[in-house]
Short mmCIF file of N, CA, C and O in Angstrom, two decimals:
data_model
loop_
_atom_site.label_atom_id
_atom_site.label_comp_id
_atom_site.label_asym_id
_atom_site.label_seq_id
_atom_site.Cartn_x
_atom_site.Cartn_y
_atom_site.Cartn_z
N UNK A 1 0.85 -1.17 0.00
CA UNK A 1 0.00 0.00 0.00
C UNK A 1 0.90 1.24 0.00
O UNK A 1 1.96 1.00 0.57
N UNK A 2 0.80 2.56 -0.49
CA UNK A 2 1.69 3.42 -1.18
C UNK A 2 0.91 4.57 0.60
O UNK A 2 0.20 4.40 1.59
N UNK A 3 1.38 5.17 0.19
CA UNK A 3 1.20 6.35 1.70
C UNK A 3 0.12 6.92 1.21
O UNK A 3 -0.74 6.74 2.06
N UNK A 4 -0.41 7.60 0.16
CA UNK A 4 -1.12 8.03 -0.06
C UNK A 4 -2.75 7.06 0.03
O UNK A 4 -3.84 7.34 0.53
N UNK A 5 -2.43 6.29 -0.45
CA UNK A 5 -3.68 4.71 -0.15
C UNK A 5 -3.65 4.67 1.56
O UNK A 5 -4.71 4.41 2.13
N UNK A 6 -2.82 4.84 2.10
CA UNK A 6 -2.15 4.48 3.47
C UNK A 6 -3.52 5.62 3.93
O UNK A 6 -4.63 5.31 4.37
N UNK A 7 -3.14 6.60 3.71
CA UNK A 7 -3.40 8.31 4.12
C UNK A 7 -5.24 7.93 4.25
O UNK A 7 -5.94 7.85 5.26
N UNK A 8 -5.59 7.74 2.83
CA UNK A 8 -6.50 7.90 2.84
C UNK A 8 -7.07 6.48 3.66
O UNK A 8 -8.11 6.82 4.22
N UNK A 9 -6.85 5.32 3.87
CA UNK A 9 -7.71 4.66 4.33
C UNK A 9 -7.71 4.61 5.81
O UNK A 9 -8.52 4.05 6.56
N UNK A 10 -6.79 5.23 6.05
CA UNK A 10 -6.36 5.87 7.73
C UNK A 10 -7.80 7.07 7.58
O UNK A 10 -8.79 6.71 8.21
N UNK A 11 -7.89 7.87 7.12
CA UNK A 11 -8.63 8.81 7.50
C UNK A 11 -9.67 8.39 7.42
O UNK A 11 -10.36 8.69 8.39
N UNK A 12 -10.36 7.57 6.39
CA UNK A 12 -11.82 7.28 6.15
C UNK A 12 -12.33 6.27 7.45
O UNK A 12 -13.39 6.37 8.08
N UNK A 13 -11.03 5.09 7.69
CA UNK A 13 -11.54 4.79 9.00
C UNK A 13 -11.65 5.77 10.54
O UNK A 13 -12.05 5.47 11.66
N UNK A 14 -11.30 6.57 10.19
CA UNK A 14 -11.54 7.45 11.37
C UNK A 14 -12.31 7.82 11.65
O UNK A 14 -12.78 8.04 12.76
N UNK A 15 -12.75 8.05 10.31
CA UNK A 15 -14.48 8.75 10.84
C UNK A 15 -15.49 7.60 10.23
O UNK A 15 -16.57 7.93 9.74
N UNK A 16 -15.13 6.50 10.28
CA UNK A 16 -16.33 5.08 10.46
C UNK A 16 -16.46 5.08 9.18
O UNK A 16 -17.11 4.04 9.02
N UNK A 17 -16.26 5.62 7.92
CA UNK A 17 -16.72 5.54 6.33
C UNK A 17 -16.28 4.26 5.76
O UNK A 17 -15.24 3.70 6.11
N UNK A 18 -17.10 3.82 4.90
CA UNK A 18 -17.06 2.86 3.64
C UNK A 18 -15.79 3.71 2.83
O UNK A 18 -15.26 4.78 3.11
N UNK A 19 -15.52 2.65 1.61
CA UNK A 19 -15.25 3.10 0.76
C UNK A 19 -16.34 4.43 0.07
O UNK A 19 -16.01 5.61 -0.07
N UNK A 20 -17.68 3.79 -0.29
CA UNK A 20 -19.08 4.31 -0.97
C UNK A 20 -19.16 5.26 0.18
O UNK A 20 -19.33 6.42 -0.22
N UNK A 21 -19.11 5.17 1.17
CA UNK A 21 -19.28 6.78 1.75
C UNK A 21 -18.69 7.72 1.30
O UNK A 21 -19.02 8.72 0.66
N UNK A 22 -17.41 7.16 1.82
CA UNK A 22 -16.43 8.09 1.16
C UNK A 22 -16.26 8.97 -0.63
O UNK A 22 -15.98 10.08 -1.07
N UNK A 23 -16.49 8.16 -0.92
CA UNK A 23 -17.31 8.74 -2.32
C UNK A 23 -18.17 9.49 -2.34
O UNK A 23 -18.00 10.40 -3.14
N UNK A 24 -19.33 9.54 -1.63
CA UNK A 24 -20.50 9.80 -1.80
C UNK A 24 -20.24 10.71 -0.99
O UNK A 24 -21.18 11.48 -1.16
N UNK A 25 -19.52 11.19 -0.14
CA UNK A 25 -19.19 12.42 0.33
C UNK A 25 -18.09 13.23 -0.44
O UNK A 25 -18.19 14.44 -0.25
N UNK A 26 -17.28 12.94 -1.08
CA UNK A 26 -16.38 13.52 -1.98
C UNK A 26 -16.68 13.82 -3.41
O UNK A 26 -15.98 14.49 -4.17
N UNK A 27 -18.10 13.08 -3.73
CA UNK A 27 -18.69 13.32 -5.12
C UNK A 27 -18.24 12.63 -6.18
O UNK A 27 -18.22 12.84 -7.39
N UNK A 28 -17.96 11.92 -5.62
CA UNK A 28 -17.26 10.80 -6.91
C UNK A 28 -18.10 9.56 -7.13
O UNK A 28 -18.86 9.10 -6.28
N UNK A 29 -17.89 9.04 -8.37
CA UNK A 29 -18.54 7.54 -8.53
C UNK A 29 -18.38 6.54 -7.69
O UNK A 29 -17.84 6.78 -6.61
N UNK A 30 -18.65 5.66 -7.89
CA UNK A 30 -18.31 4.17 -7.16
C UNK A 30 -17.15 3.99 -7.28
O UNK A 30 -16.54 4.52 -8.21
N UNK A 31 -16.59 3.27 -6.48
CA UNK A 31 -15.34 2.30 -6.55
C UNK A 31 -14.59 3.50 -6.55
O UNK A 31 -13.50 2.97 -6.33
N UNK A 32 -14.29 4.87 -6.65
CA UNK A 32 -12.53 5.65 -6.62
C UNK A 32 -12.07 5.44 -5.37
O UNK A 32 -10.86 5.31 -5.49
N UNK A 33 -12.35 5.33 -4.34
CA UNK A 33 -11.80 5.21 -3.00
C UNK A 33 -11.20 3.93 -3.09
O UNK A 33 -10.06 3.61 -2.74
N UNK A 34 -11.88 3.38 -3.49
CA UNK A 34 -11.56 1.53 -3.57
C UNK A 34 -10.36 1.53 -4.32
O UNK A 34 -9.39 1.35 -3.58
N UNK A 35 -10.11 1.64 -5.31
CA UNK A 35 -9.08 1.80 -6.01
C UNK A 35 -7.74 2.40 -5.72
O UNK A 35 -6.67 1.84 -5.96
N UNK A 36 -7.91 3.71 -5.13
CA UNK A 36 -7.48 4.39 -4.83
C UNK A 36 -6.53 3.46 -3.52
O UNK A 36 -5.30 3.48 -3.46
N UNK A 37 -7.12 2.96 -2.88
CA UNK A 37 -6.36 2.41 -1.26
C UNK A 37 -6.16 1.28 -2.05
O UNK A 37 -5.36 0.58 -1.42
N UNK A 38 -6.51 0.63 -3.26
CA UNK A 38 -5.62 -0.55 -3.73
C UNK A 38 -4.34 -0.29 -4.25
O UNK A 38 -3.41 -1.07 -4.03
N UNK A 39 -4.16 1.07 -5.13
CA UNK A 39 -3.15 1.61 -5.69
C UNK A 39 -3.30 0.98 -7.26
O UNK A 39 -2.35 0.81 -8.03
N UNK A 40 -4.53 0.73 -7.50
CA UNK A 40 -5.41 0.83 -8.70
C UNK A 40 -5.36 1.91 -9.62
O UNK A 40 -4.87 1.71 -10.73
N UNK A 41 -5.92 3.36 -9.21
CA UNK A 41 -6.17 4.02 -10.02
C UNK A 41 -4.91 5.37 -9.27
O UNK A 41 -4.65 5.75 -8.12
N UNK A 42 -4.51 5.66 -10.41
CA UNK A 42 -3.32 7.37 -9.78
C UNK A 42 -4.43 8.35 -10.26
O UNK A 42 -4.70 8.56 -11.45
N UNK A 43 -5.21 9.06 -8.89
CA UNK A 43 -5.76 9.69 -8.98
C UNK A 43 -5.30 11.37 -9.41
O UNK A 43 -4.44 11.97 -8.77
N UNK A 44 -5.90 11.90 -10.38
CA UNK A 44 -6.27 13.47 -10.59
C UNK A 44 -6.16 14.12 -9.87
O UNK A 44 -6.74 13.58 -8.92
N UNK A 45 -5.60 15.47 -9.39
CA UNK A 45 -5.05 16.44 -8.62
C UNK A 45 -6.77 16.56 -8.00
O UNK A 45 -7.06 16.30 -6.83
N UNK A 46 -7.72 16.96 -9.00
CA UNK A 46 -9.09 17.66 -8.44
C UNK A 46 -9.64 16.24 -7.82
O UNK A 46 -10.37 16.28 -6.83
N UNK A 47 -9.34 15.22 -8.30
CA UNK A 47 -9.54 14.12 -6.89
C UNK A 47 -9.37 13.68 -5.82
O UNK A 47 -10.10 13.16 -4.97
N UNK A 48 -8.08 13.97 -5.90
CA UNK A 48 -7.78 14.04 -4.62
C UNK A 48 -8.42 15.34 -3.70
O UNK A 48 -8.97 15.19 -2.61
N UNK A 49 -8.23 16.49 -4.30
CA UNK A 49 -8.77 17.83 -4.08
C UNK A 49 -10.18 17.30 -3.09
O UNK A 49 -10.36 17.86 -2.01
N UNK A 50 -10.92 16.43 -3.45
CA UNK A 50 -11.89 16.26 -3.54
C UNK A 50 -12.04 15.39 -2.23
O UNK A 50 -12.91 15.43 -1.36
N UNK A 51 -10.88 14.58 -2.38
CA UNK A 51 -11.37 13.26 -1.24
C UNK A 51 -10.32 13.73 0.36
O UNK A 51 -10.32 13.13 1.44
N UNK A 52 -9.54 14.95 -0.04
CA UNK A 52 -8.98 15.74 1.36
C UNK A 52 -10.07 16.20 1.60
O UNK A 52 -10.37 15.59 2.63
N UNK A 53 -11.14 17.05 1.30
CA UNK A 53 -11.99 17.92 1.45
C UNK A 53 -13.19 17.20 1.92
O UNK A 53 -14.06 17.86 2.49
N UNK A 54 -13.32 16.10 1.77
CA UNK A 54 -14.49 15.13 2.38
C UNK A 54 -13.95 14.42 3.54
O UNK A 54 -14.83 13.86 4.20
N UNK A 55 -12.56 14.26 4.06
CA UNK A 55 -11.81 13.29 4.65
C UNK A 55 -11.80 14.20 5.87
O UNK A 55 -12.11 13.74 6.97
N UNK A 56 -11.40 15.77 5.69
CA UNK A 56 -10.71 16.82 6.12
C UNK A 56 -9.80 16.67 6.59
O UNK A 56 -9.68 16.86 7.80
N UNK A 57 -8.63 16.23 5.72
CA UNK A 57 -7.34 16.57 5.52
C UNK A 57 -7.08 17.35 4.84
O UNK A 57 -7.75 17.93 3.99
N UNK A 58 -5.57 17.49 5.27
CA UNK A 58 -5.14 18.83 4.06
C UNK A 58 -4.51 17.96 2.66
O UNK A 58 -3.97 16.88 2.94
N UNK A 59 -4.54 18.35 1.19
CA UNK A 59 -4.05 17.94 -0.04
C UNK A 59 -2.46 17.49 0.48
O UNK A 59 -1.90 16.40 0.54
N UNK A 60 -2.03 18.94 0.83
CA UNK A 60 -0.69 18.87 1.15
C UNK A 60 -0.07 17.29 1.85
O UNK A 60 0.86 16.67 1.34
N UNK A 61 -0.89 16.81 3.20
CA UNK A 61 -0.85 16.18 4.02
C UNK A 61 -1.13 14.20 3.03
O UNK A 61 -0.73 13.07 3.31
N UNK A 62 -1.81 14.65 2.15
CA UNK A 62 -2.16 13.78 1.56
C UNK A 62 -1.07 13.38 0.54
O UNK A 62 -1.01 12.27 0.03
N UNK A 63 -0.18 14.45 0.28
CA UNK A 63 0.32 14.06 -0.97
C UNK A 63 2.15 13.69 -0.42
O UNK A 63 3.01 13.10 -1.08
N UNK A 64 2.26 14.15 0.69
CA UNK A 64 3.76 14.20 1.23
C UNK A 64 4.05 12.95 1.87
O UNK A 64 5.16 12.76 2.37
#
């Protein structure tokens, strides 16, 4: 798992979320979270943008 997959599946369990929550709070389709913590998909700057801002982390924090 890459830090960033790390990052995010650390945060989403923090606050009790699914993958599909997590989406569905960040505005994204199905499955990007999923992917995303597999190291599936190299997500888009405005995606990530997207899944700090639903997570409330910072981008920065996400990407270092």
């Amino acid at each position: 798992m890459t830090d960033l997959a790390g990052k995010v599946r650390k945060s989403r369990v923090r606050l009790g979320w699914s993958c599909a929550e997590t989406d569905r709070q960040a505005g994204l389709s199905a499955g990007h979270t999923a992917r995303i913590e597999a190291g599936k998909r190299g997500p888009s700057l405005a995606t990530l943008k997207k899944v700090a801002n639903a997570l409330s982390v910072s981008l920065a924090w996400l990407l270092k």
